[in-house]
mmCIF file of C-alpha atoms in Angstrom:
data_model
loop_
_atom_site.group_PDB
_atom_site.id
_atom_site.type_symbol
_atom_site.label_atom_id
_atom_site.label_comp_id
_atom_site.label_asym_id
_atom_site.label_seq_id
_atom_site.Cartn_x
_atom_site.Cartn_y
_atom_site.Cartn_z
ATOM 1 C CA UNK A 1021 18.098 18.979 -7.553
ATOM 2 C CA UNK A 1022 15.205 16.699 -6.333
ATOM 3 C CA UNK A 1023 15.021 18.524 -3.013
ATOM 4 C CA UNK A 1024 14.940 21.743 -5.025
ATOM 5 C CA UNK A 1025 11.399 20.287 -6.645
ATOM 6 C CA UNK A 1026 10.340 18.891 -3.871
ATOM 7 C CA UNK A 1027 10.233 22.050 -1.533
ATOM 8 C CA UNK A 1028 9.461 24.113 -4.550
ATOM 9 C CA UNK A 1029 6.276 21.958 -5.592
ATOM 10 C CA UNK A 1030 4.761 20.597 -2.540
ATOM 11 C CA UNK A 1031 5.567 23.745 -0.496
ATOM 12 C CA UNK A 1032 5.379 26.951 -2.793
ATOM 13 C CA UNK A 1033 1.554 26.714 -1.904
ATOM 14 C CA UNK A 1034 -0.422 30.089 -1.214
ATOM 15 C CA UNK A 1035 -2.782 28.601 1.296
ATOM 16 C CA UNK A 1036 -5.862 30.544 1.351
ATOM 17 C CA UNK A 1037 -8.944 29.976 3.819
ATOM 18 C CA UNK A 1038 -11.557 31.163 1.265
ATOM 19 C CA UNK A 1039 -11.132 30.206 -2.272
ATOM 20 C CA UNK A 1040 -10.148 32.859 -4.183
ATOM 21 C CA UNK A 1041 -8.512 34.051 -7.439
ATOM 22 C CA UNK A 1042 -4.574 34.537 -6.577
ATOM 23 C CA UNK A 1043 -0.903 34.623 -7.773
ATOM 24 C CA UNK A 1044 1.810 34.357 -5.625
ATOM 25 C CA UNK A 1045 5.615 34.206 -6.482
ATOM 26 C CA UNK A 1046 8.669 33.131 -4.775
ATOM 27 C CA UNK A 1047 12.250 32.697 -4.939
ATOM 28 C CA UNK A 1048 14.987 30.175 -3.574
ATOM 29 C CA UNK A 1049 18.542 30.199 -1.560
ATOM 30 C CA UNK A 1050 20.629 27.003 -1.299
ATOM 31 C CA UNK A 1051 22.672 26.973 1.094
ATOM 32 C CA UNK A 1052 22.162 30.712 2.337
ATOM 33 C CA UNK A 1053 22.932 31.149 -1.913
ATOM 34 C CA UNK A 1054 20.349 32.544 -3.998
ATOM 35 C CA UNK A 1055 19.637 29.653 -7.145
ATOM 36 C CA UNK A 1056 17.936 30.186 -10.445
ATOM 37 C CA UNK A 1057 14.559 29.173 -9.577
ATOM 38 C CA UNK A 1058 11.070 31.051 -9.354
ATOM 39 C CA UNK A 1059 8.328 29.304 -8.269
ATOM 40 C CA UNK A 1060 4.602 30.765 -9.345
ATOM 41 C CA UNK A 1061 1.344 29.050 -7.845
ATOM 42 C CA UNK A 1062 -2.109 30.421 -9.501
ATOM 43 C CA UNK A 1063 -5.637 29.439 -8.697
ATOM 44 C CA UNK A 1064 -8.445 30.218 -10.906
ATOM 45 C CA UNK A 1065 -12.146 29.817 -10.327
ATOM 46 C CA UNK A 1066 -13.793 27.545 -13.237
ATOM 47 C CA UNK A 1067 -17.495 28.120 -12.164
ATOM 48 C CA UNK A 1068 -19.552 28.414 -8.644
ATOM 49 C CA UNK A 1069 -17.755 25.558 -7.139
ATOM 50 C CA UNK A 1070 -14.751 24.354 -9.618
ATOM 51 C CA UNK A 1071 -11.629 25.682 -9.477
ATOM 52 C CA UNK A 1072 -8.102 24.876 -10.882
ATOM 53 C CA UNK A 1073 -4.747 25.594 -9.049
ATOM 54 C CA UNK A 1074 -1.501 25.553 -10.996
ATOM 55 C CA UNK A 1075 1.955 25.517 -9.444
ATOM 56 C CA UNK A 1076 4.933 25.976 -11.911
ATOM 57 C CA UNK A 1077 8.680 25.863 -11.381
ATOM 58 C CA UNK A 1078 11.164 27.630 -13.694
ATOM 59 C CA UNK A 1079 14.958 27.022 -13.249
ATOM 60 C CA UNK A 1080 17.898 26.761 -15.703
ATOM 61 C CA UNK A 1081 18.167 23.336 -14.983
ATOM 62 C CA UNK A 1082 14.310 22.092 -14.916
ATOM 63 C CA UNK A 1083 10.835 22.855 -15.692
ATOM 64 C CA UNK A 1084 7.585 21.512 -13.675
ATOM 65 C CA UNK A 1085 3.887 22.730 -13.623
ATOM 66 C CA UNK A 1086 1.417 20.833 -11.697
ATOM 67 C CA UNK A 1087 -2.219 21.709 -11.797
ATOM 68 C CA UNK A 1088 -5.407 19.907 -10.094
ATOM 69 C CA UNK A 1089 -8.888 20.477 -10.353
ATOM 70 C CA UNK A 1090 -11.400 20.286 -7.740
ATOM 71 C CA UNK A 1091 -14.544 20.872 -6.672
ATOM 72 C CA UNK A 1092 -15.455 22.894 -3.482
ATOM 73 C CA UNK A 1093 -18.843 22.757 -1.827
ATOM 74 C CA UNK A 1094 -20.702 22.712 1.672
ATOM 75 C CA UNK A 1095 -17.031 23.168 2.862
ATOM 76 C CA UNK A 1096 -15.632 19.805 1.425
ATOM 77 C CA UNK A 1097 -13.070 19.942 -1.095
ATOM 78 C CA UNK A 1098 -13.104 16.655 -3.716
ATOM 79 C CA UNK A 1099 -10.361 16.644 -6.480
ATOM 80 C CA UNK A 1100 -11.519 15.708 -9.941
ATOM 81 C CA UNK A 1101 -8.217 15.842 -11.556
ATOM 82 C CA UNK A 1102 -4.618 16.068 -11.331
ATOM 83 C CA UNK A 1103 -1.359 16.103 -13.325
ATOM 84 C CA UNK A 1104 2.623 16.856 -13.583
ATOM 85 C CA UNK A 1105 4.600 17.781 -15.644
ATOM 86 C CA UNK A 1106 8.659 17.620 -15.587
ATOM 87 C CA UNK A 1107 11.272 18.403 -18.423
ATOM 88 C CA UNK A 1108 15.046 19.439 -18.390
ATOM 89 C CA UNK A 1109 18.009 17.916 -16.672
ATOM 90 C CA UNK A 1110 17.036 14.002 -16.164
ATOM 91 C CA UNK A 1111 14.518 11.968 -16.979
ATOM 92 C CA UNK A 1112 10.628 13.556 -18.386
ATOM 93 C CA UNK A 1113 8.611 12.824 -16.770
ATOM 94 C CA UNK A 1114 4.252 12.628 -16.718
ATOM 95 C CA UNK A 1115 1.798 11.788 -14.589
ATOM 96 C CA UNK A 1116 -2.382 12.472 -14.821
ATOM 97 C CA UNK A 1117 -4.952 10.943 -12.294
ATOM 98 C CA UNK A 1118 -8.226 11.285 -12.768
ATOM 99 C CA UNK A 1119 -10.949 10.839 -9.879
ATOM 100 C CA UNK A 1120 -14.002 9.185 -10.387
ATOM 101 C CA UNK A 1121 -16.255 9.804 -7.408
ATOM 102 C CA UNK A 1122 -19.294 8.027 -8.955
ATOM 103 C CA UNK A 1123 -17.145 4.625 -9.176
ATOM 104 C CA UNK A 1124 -15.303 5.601 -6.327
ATOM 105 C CA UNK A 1125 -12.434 4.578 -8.157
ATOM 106 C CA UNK A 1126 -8.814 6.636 -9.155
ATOM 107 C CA UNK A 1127 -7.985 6.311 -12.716
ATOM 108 C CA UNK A 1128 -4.024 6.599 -13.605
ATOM 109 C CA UNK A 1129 -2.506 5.628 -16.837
ATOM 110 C CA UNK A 1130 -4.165 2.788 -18.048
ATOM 111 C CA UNK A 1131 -4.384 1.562 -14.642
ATOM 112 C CA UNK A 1132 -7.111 1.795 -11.440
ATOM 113 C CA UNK A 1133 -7.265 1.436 -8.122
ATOM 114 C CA UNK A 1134 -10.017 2.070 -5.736
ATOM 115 C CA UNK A 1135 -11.019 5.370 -3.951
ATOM 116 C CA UNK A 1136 -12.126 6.153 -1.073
ATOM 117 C CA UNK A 1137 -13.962 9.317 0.233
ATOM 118 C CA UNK A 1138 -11.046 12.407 1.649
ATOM 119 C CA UNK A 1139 -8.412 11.254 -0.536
ATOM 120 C CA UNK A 1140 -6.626 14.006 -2.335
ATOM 121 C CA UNK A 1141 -3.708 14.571 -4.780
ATOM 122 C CA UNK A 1142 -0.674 16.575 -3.764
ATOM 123 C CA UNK A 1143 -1.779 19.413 -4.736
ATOM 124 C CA UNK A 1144 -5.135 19.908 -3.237
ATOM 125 C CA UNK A 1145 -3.711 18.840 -0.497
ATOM 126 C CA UNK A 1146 -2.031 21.796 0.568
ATOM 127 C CA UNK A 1147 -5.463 23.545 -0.009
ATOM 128 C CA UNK A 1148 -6.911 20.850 2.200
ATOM 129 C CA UNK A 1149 -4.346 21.699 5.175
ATOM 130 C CA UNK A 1150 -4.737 25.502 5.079
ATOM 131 C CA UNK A 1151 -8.509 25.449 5.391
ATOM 132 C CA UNK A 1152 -8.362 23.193 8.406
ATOM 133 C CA UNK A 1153 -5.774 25.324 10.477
ATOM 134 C CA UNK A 1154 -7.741 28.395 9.697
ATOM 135 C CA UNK A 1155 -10.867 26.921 11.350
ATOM 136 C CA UNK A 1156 -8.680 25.419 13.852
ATOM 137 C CA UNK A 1157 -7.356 28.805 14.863
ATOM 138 C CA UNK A 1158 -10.723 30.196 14.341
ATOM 139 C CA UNK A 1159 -12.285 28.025 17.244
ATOM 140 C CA UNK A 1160 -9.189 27.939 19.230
ATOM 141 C CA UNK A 1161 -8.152 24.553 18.818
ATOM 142 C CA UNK A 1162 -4.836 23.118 17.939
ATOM 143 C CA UNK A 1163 -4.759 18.974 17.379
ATOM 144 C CA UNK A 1164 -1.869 17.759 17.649
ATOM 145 C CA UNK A 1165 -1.816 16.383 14.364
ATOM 146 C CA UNK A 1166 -3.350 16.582 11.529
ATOM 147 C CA UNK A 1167 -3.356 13.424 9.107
ATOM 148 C CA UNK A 1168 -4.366 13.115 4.986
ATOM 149 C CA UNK A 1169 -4.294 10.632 2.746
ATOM 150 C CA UNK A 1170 -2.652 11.347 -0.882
ATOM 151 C CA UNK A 1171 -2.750 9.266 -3.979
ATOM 152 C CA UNK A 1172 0.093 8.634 -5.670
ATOM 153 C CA UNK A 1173 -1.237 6.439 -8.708
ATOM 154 C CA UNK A 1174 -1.843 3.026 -7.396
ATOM 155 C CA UNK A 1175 -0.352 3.634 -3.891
ATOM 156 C CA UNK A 1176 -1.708 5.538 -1.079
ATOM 157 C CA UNK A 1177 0.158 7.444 1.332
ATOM 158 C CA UNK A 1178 -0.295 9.058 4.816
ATOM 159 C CA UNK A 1179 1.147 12.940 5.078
ATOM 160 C CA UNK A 1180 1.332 14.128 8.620
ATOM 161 C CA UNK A 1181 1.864 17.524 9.856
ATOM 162 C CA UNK A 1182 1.508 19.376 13.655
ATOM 163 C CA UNK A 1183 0.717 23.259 14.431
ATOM 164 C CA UNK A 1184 3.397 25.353 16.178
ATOM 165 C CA UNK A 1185 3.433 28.243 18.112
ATOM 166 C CA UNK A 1186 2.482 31.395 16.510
ATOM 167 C CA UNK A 1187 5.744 33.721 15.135
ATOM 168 C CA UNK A 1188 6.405 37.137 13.600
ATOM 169 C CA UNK A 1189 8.596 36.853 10.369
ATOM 170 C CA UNK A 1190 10.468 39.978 8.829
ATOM 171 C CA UNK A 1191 9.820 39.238 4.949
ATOM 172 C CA UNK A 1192 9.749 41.584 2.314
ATOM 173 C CA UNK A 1193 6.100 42.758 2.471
ATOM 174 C CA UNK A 1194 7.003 43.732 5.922
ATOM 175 C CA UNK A 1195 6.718 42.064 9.535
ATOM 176 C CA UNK A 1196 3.540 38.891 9.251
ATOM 177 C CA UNK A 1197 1.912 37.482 11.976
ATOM 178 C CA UNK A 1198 2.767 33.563 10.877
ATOM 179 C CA UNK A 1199 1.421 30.079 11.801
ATOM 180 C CA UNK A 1200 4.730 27.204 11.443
ATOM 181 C CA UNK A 1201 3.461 23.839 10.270
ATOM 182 C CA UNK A 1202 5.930 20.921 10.164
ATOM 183 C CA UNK A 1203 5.544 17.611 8.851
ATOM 184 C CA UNK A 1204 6.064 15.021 10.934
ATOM 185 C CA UNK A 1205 8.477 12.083 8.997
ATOM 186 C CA UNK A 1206 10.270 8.749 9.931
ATOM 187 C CA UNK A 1207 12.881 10.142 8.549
ATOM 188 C CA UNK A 1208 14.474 12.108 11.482
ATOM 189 C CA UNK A 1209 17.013 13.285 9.373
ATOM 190 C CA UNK A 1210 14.600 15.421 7.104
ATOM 191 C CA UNK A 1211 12.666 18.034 8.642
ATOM 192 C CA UNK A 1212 10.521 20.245 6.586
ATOM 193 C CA UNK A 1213 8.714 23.464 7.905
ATOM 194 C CA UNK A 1214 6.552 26.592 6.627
ATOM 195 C CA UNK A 1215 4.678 29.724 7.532
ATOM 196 C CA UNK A 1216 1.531 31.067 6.837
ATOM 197 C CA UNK A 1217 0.313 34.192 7.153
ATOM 198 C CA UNK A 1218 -2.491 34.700 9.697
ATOM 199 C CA UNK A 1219 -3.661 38.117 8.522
ATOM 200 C CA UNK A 1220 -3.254 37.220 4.476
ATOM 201 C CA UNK A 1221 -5.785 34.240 4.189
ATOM 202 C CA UNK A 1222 -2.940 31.920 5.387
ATOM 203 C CA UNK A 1223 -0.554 32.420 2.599
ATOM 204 C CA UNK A 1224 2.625 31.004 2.723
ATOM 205 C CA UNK A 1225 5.439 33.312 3.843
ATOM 206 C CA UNK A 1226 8.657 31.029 4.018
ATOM 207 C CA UNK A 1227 9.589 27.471 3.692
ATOM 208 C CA UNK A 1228 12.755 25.718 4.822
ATOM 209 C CA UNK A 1229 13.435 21.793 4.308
ATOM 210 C CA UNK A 1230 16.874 20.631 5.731
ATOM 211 C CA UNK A 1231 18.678 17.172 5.051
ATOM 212 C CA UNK A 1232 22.158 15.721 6.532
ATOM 213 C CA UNK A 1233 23.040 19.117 7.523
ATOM 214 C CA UNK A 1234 21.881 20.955 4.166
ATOM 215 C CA UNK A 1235 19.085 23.314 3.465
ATOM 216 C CA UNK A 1236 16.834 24.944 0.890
ATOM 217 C CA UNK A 1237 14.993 28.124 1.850
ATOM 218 C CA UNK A 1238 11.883 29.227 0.076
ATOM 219 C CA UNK A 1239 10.526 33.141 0.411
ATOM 220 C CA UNK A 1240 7.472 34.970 -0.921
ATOM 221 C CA UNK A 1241 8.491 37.943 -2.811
ATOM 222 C CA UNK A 1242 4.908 39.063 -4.297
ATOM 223 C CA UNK A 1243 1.127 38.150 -4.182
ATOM 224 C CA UNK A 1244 -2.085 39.647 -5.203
ATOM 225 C CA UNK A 1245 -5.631 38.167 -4.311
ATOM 226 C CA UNK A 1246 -8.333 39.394 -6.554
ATOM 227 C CA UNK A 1247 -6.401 41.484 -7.978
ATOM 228 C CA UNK A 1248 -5.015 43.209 -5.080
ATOM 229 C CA UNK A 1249 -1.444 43.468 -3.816
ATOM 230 C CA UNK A 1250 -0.557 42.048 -0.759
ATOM 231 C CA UNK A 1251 0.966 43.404 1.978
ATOM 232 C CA UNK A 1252 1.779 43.785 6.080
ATOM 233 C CA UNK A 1253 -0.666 45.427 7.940
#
C-alpha cells in the first residue's frame, strides 16, 4: 500500500511548462491488475503570480490530498506553503510546512529549521522539474542530471533524476510524443520512471515504479487545460 501512495502522490503530476489552470485524472494496475484507486491533480491560479496545486488520491483502502502554494515570477518558482493529508487503513496522518522567505526559515509543527533559497516541497517539485526539461528541450540541451533539494520538515533531502531518449506511447488519447525521466536512487533495487508529453505542455502520460520484482503502473485517462480537452495530435 505505501508504494501505491508513493507513485500515486509524487508521480500523478500533470507537468505543465506554462502555468495554467488544469485537471488531469488517472488510474492504477498492480501487477498488470487494475486496483481501486483514482488519482486527480488540479492547479488553480490564486492571483497574477500565486497559484495552488492539489493532488488527491481516492482508494477503498486510503485517502490523501496534498496541496502547496507557490508563487511564480520572473521564471522562479518559491513555495509558500505546503500540506498532507492521509486517512484510512493505518495510521492518520498530517503534515503542514510553511515557508518563510523573509526569515529564510521553514516553519513545521511547532518546530523550525533554516531555509535556504531553491528549496521546495514535494509537490512543487514536480512543477519545478517539468519547467526545466521543457527549456532544456527548448535549447537543445540535455544535463545529465538534474538535482533539487526538498524539505521534509526538519530534514533536507536531495531528489535526482536524468532525461532519456525521446519515445512514442500508445495511451488512450491516442499515440504522444513522450519525454522518460527516471530518478536516479541508491537503492538499485527501486527504479521509478515517467513520461511526459512533449506536445501537451509536458503532462504526464504514464508512470511505472518497480521493487524486488513487483510493479505499479500509473496511466492518464483524461485532462483538460483551460478548459479544454486534451488530446493526440
Amino acid at each position: 500500500m505505501n508504494r501505491l501512495i508513493y507513485i500515486l502522490v509524487f508521480l500523478s503530476s500533470t507537468a505543465y511548462a506554462e502555468l495554467r489552470d488544469f485537471r488531469a485524472e488517472y488510474i492504477a494496475k498492480y501487477q498488470g491488475l487494475p486496483v481501486k484507486a483514482k488519482a486527480v491533480r488540479e492547479l488553480y491560479q490564486l492571483d497574477d503570480n500565486r497559484f495552488r496545486l492539489v493532488s488527491s488520491v481516492r482508494s477503498v483502502f486510503i485517502n490523501v490530498t496534498e496541496t502547496t502554494e507557490f508563487e511564480y515570477s520572473n521564471q522562479q518558482l518559491r513555495p509558500i506553503s505546503y500540506a498532507y493529508r492521509r486517512k484510512g487503513l493505518g495510521k492518520k496522518k498530517n503534515e503542514e510546512l510553511t515557508f518563510d522567505w523573509d526569515k529564510a526559515q521553514l516553519n513545521h509543527d511547532t518546530n523550525r529549521s533554516p531555509l535556504v533559497a531553491g528549496t521546495l516541497d514535494k509537490l512543487s517539485l514536480q512543477h519545478k522539474l517539468s519547467r526545466d526539461i521543457a527549456e532544456f528541450i527548448q535549447v537543445d540541451e540535455q544535463p545529465s542530471e538534474l538535482s533539487y533539494q526538498i524539505a521534509d520538515k526538519e530534514k533536507r533531502k536531495t531528489y535526482r533524476f536524468k532525461i532519456l531518449d525521446e519515445e512514442v506511447l500508445e495511451t488512450p488519447l491516442g499515440p504522444l510524443r513522450t519525454i522518460p525521466i527516471e530518478r536516479i536512487r541508491d537503492n538499485k533495487e527501486k527504479h521509478t520512471r515517467f513520461w511526459l508529453a512533449i506536445d501537451h505542455k509536458y503532462l504526464l502520460v504514464k508512470a511505472v515504479q518497480t521493487e524486488n520484482g513487483r510493479g505499479l503502473e500509473l496511466s492518464l485517462v483524461s485532462a483538460t487545460v483551460n478548459g479544454v480537452q486534451i488530446a493526440a495530435d
